[in-house]
Short mmCIF file of the C-alpha atoms (twelve columns), coordinates in Angstrom:
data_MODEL
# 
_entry.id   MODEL 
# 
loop_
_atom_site.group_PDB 
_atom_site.id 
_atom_site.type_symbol 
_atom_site.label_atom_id 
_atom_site.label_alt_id 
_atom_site.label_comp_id 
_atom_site.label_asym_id 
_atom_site.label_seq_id 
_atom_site.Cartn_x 
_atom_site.Cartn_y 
_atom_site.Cartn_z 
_atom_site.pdbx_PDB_model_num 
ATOM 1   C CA . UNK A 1   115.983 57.368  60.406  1 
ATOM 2   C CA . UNK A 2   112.820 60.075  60.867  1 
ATOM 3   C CA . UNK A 3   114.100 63.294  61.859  1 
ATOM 4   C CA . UNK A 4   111.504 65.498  64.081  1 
ATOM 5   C CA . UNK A 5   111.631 69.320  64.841  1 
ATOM 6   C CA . UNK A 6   109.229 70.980  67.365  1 
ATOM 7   C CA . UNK A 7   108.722 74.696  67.373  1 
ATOM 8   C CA . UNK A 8   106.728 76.226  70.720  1 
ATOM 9   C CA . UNK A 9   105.743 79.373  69.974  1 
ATOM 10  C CA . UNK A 10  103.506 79.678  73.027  1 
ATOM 11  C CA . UNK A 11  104.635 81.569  75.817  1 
ATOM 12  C CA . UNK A 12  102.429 79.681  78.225  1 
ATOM 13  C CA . UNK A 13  103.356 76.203  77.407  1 
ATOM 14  C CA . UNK A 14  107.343 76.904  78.232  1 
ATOM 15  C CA . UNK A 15  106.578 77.987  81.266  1 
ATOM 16  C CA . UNK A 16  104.968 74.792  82.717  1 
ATOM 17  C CA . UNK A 17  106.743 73.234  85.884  1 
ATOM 18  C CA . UNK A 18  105.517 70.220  87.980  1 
ATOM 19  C CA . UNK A 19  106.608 70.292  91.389  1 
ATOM 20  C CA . UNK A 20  104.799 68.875  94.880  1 
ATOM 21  C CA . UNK A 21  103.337 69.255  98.192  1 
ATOM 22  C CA . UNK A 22  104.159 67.963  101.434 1 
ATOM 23  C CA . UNK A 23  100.239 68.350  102.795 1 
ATOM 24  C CA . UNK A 24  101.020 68.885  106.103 1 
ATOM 25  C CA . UNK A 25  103.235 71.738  105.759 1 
ATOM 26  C CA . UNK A 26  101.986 72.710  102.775 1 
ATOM 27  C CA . UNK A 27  105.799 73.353  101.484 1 
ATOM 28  C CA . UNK A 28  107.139 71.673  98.080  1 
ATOM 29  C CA . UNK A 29  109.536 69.116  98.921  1 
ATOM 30  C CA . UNK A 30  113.144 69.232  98.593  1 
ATOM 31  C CA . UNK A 31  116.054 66.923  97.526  1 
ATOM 32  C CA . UNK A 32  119.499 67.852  99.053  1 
ATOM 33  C CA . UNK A 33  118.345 71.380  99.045  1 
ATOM 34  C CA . UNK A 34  116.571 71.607  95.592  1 
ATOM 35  C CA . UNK A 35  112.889 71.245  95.026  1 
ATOM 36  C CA . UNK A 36  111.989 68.362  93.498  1 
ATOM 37  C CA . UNK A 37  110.459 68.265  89.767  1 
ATOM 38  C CA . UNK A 38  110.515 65.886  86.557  1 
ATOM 39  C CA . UNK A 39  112.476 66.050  83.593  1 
ATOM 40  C CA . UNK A 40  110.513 66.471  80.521  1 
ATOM 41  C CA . UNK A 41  112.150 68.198  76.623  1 
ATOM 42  C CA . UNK A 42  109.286 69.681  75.710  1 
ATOM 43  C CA . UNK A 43  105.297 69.938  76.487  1 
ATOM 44  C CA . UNK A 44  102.823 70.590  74.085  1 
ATOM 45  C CA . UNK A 45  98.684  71.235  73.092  1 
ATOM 46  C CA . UNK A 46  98.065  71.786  77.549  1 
ATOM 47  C CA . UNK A 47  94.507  72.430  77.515  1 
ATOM 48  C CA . UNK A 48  91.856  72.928  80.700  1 
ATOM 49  C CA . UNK A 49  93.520  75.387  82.410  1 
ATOM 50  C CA . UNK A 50  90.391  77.659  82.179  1 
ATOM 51  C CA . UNK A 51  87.287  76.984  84.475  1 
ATOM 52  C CA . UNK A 52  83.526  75.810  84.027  1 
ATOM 53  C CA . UNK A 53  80.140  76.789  85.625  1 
ATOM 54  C CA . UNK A 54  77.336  74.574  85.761  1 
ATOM 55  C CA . UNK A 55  74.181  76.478  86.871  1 
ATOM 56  C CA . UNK A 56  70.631  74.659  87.850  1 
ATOM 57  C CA . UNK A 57  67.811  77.319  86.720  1 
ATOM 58  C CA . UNK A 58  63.893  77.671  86.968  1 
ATOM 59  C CA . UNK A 59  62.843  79.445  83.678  1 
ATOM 60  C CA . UNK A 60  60.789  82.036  84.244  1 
ATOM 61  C CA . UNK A 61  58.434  84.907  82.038  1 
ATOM 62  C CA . UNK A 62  60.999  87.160  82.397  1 
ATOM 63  C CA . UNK A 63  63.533  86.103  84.202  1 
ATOM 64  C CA . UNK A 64  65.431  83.145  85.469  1 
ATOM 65  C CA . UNK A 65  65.708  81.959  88.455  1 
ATOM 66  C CA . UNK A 66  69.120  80.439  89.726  1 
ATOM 67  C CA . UNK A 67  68.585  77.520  92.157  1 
ATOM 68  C CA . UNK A 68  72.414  76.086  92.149  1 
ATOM 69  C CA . UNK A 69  75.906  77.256  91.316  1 
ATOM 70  C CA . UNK A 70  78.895  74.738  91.081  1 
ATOM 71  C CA . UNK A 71  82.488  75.142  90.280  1 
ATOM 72  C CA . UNK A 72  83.363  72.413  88.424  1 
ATOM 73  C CA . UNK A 73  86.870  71.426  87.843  1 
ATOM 74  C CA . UNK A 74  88.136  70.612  84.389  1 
ATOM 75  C CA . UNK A 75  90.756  67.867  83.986  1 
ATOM 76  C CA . UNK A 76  93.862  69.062  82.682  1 
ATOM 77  C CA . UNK A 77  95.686  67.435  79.160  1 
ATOM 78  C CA . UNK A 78  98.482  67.625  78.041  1 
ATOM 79  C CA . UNK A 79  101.587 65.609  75.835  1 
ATOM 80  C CA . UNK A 80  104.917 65.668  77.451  1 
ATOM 81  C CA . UNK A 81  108.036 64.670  75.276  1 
ATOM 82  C CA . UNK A 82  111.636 63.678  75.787  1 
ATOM 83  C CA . UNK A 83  114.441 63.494  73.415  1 
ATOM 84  C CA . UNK A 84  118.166 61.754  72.989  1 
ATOM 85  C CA . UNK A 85  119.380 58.445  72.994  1 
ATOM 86  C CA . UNK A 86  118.178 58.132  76.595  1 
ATOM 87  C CA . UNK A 87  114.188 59.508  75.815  1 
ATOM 88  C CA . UNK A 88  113.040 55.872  76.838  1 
ATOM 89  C CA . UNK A 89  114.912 56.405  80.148  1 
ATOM 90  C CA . UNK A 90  113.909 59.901  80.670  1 
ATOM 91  C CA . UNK A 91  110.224 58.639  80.230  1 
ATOM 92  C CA . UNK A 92  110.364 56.008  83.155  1 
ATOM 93  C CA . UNK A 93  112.595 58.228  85.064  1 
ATOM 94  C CA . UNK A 94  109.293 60.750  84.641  1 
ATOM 95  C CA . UNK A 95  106.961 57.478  85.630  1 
ATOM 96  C CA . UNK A 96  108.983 56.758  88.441  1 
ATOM 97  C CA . UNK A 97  108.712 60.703  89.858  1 
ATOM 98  C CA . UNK A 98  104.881 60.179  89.700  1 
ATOM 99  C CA . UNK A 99  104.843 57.173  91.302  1 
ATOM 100 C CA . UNK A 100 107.550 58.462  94.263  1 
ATOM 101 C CA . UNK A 101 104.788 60.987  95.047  1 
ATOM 102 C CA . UNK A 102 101.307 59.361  94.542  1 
ATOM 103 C CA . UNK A 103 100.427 59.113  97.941  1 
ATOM 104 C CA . UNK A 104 97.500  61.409  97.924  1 
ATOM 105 C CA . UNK A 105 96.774  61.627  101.521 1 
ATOM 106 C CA . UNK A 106 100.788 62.616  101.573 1 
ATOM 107 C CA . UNK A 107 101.429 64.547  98.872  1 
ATOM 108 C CA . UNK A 108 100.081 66.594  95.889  1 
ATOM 109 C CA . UNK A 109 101.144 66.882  92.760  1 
ATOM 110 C CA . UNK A 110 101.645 70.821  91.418  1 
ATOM 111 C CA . UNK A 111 101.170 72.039  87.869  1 
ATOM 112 C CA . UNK A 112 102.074 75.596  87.196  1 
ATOM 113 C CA . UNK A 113 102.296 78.021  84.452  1 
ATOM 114 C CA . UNK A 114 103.384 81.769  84.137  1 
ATOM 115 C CA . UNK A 115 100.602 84.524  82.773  1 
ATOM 116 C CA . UNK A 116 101.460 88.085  82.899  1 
ATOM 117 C CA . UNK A 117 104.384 87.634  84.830  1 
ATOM 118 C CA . UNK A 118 102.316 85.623  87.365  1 
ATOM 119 C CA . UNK A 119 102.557 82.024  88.138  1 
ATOM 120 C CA . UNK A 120 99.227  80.175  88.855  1 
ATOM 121 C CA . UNK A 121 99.419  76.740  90.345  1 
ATOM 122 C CA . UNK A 122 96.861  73.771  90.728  1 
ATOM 123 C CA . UNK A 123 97.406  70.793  92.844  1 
ATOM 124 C CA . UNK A 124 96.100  67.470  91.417  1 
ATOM 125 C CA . UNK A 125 95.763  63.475  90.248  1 
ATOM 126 C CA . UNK A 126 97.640  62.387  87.303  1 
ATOM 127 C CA . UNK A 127 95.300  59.764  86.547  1 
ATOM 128 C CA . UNK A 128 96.517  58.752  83.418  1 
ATOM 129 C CA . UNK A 129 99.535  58.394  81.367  1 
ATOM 130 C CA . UNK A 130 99.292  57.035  77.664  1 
ATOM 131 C CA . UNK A 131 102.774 56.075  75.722  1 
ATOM 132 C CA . UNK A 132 102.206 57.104  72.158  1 
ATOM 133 C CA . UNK A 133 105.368 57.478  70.238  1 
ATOM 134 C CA . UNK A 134 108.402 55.936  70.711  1 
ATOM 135 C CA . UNK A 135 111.516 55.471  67.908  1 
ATOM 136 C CA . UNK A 136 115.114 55.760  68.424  1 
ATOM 137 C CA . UNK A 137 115.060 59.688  69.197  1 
ATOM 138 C CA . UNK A 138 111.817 60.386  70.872  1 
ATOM 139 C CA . UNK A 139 109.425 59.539  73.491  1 
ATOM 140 C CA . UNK A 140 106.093 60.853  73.832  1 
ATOM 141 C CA . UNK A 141 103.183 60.577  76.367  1 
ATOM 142 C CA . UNK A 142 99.646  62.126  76.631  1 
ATOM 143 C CA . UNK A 143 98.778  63.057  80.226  1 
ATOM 144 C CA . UNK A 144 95.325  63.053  81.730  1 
ATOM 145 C CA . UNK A 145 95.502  65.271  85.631  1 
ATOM 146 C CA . UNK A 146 92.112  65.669  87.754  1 
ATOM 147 C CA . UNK A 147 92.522  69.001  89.508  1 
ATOM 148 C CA . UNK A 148 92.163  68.534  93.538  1 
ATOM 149 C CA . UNK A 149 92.039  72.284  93.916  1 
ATOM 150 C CA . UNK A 150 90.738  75.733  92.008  1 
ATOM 151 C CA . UNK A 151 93.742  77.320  90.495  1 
ATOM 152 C CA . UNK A 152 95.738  79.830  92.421  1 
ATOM 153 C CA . UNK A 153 98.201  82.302  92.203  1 
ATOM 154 C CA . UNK A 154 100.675 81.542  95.276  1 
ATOM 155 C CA . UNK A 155 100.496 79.337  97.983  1 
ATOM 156 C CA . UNK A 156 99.700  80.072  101.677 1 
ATOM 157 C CA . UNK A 157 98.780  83.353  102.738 1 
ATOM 158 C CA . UNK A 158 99.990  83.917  106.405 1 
ATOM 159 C CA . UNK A 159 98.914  86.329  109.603 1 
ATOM 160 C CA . UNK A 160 100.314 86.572  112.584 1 
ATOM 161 C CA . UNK A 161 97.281  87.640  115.591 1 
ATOM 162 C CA . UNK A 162 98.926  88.511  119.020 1 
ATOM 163 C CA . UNK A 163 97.613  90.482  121.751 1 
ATOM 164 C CA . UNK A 164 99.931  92.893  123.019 1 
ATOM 165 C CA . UNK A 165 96.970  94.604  125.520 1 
ATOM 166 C CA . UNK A 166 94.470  93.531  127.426 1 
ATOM 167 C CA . UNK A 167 90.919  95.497  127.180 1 
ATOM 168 C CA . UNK A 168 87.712  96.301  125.298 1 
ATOM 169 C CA . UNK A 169 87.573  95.275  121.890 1 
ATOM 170 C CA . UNK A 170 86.026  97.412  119.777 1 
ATOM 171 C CA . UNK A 171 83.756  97.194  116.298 1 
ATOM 172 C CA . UNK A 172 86.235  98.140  113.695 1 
ATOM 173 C CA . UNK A 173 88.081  95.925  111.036 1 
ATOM 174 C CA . UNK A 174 91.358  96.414  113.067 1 
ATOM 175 C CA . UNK A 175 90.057  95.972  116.538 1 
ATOM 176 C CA . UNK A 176 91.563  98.589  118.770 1 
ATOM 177 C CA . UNK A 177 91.870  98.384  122.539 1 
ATOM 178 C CA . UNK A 178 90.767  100.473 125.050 1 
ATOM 179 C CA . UNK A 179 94.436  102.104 126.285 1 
ATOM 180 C CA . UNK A 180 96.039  101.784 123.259 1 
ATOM 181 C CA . UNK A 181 97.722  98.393  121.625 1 
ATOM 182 C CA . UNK A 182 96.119  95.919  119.184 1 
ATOM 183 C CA . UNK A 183 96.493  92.847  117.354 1 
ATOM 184 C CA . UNK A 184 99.893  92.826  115.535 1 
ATOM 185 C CA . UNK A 185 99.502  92.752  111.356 1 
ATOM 186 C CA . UNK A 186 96.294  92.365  110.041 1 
ATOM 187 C CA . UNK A 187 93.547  89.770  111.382 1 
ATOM 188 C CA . UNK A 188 91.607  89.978  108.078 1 
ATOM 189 C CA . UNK A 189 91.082  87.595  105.027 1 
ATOM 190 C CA . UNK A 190 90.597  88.333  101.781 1 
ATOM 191 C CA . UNK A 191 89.023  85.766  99.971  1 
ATOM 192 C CA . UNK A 192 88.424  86.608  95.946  1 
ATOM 193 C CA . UNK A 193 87.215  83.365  94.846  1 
ATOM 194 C CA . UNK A 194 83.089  82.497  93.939  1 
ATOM 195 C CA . UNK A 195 82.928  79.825  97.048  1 
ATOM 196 C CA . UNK A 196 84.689  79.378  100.382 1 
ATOM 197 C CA . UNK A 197 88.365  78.192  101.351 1 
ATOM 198 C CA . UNK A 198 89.710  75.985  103.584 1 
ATOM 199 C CA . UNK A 199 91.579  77.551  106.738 1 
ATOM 200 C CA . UNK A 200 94.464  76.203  108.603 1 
ATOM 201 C CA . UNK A 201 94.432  77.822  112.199 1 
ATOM 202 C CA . UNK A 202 97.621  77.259  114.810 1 
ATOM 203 C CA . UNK A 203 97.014  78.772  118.581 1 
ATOM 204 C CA . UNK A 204 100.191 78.581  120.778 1 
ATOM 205 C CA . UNK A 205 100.261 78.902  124.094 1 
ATOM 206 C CA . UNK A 206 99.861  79.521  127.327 1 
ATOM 207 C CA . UNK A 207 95.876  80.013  126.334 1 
ATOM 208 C CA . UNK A 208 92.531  78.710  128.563 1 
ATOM 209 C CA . UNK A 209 89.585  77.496  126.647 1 
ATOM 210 C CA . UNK A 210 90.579  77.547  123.157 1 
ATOM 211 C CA . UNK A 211 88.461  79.414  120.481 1 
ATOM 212 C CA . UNK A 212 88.507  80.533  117.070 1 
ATOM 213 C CA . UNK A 213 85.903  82.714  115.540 1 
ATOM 214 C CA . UNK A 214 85.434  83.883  111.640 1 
ATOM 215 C CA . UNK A 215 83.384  87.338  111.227 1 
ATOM 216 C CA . UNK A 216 82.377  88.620  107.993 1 
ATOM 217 C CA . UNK A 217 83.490  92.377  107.641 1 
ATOM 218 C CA . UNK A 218 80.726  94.726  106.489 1 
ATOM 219 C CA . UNK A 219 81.527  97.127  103.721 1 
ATOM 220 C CA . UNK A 220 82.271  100.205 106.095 1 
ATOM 221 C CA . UNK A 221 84.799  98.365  107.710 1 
ATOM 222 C CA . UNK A 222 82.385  97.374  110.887 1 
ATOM 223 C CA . UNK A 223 81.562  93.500  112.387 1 
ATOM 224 C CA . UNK A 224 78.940  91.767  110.433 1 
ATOM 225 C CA . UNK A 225 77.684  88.332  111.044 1 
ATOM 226 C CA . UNK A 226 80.216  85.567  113.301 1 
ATOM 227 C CA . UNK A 227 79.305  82.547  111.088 1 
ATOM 228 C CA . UNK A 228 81.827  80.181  111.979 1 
ATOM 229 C CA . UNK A 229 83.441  79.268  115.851 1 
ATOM 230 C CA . UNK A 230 85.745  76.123  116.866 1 
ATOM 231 C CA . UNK A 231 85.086  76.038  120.224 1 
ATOM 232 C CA . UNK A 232 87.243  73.696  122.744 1 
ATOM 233 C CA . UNK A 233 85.370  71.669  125.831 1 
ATOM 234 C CA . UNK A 234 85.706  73.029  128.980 1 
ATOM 235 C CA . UNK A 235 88.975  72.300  130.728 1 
ATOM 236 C CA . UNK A 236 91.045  72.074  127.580 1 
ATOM 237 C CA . UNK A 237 93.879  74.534  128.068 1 
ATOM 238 C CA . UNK A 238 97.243  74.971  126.100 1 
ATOM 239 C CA . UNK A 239 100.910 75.458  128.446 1 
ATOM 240 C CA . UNK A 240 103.462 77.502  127.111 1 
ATOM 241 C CA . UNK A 241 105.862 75.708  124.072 1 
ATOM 242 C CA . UNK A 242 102.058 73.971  123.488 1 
ATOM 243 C CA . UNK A 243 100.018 74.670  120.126 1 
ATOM 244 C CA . UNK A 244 96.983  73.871  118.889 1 
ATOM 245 C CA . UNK A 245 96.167  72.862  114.830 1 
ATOM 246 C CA . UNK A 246 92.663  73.502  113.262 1 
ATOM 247 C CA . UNK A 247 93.655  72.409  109.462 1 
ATOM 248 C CA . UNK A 248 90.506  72.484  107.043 1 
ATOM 249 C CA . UNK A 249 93.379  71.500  104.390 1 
ATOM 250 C CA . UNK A 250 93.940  68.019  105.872 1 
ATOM 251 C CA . UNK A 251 90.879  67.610  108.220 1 
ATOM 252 C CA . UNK A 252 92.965  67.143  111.077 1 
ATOM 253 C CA . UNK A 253 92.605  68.816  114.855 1 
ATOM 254 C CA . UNK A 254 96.064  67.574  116.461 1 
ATOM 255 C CA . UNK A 255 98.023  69.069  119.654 1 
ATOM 256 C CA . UNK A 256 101.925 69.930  119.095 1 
ATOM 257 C CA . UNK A 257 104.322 69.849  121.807 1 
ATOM 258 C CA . UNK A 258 108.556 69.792  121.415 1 
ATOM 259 C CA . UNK A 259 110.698 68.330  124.065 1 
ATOM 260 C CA . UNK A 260 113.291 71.349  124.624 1 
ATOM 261 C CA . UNK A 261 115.894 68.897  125.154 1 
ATOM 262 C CA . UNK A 262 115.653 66.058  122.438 1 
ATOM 263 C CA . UNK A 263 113.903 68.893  120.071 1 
ATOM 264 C CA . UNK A 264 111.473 65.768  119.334 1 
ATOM 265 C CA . UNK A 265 107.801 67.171  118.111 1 
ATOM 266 C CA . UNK A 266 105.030 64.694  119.825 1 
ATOM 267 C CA . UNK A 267 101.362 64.904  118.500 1 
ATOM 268 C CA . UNK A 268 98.119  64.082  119.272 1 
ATOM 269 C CA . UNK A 269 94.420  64.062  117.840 1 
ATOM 270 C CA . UNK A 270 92.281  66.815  119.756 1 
ATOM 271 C CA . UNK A 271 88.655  65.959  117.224 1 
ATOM 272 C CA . UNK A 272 86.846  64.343  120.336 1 
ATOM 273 C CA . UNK A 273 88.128  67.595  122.456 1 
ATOM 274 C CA . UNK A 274 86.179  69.989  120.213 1 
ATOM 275 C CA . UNK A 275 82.700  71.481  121.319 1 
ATOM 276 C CA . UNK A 276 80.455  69.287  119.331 1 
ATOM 277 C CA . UNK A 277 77.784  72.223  119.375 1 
ATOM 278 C CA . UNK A 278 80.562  74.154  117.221 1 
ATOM 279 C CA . UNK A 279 82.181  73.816  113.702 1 
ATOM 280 C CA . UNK A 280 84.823  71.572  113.331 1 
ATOM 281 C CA . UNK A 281 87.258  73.145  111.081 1 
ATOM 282 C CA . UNK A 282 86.532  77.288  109.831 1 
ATOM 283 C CA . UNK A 283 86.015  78.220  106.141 1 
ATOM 284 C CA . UNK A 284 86.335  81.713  104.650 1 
ATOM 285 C CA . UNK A 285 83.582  82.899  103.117 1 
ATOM 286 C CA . UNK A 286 84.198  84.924  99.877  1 
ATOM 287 C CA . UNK A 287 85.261  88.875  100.532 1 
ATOM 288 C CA . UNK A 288 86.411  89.837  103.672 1 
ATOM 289 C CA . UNK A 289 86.465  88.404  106.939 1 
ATOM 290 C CA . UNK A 290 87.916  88.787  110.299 1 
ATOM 291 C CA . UNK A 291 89.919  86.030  112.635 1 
ATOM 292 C CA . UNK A 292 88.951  86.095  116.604 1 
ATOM 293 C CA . UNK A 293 91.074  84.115  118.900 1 
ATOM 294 C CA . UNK A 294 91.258  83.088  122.623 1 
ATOM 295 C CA . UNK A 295 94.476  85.609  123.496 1 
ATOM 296 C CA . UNK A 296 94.319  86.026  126.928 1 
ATOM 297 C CA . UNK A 297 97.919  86.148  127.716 1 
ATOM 298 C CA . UNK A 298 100.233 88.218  125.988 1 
ATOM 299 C CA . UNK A 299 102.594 85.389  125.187 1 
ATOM 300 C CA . UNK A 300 99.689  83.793  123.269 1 
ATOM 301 C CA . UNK A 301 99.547  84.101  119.279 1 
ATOM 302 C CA . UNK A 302 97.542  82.576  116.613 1 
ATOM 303 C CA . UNK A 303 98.477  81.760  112.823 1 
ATOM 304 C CA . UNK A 304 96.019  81.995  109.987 1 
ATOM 305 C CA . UNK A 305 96.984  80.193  107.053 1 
ATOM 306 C CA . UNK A 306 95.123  79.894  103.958 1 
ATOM 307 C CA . UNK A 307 95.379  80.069  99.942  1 
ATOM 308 C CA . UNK A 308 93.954  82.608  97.479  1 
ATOM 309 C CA . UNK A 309 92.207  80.804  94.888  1 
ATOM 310 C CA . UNK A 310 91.099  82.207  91.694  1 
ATOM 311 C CA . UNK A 311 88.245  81.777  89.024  1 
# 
């Protein structure tokens, strides 16, 4: 009988995890507590974990001239290994994770290492899994995963928008009101990644005519241009316990309302109450921008959420 020994010298590599995503909350999920991952003994050669470019240019005497700039994701390889008496076992125990939590319009797979003390995650597609060595004492497996997302280096970034006065908005970053008061935290993104993110907005009530608006912020800290509005029809308004989800994650525009008594969340779709003339769903563009919202009572909030990708 073969004996095997593995050595991982790479600090990277033992730091992988798989977890996954509950899309709609955007939280991993949890068994009896205890997020929910795989069992694998060891993982070895990961490569793809970098990023490529693919730029369309017009050549030119001197210079060139750049007419498109894509992202393009890289897929993600990799061989996970299992060991014992059991390795067979742990293998389909591993198969039978993936296929728990293939649902993509439900869930996404998470693959994560550590660099520098920071963890970067991508959500993705295992799209293929080929058995290539199996004796008594090991199992082995080469993965194939098609990235549904850039890499980033933690989840959802949230702010909290109230408005504790009533007044004059003015043209700074922070916007102040006349007589003092302002919105609570910070209304601003940051958004360091080459193209734009998805947003996931949530207005709660009591609010008339729902709006959201996305400003870019200049340099000095001043307005620049509004370049993206949601816009409700006339006549849609939101009562008190009521709240209102814009989510560019999921594509979904949905109303939210729990019965104080049964604690029982109803939903339901709000796409054909949205101002047709307007956007749909807002997008951050890259740098920093600023989050407007219909507050016009003071027990009115909105929630930003959205991820910080990175390059």
């Amino acid at each position: 009988m073969a004996r095997y020994d593995y050595i991982i010298g790479d600090n990277i590599v033992s730091t992988i995890k798989f977890d996954v995503l509950e899309l709609e909350t955007r939280e991993a999920v949890t068994i009896n507590g205890q997020v929910t991952m795989p069992q694998t003994d060891f993982i070895l050669f990961p490569s793809g974990l970098g990023f490529q470019q693919e730029v369309t240019i017009v050549a030119g005497d001197t210079i060139d001239y750049v007419l498109k700039q894509t992202l393009k994701k890289k897929n993600i390889k990799l061989t996970a290994m299992w060991k014992g008496e059991n390795a067979y076992q742990k293998y389909k125990n591993f198969m039978a994770w993936i296929s728990t939590y293939n649902n993509l319009e439900k869930y996404h797979i998470r693959f994560s290492f550590e660099l520098g003390g920071i963890r970067r995650y991508v959500e993705l597609a295992i799209i293929n899994v080929d058995l290539k060595g199996r004796d008594d004492f090991y199992v082995s497996a080469e993965l194939t995963m098609q990235p549904l997302s850039p890499f980033y280096e933690r989840d959802f970034f949230s702010i909290m928008i109230n408005n504790t006065h009533r007044g004059k908005i003015y043209n700074y970053a922070y916007p102040y009101f006349y007589g003092g008061g302002a919105y609570s935290d910070s209304n601003l993104i940051e958004n360091e990644y080459l193209k734009q993110v998805p947003i996931k907005v949530i207005l709660k009530g009591p609010m008339t005519a729902p709006f959201v608006n996305i400003t870019q912020m200049n340099d000095d800290g001043t307005n620049g241009e509004t370049y993206g509005t949601v816009q409700f029809r006339a006549g849609t308004t939101l009562a008190k316990g009521e709240t209102l989800t814009i989510d560019a994650f999921n594509n979904r525009v949905y109303l939210s309302e729990t019965n104080a008594g049964t604690g029982v969340t109803t939903t339901k779709d709000m796409f054909d109450a949205l101002d047709k003339s307007k956007d749909s769903f807002l997008f951050a563009n890259p740098g920093r921008s600023k989050i407007t919202a219909s507050l016009d009572n003071e027990e009115a909030s909105c929630e930003v959420h959205y991820v910080r990708y990175i390059s």
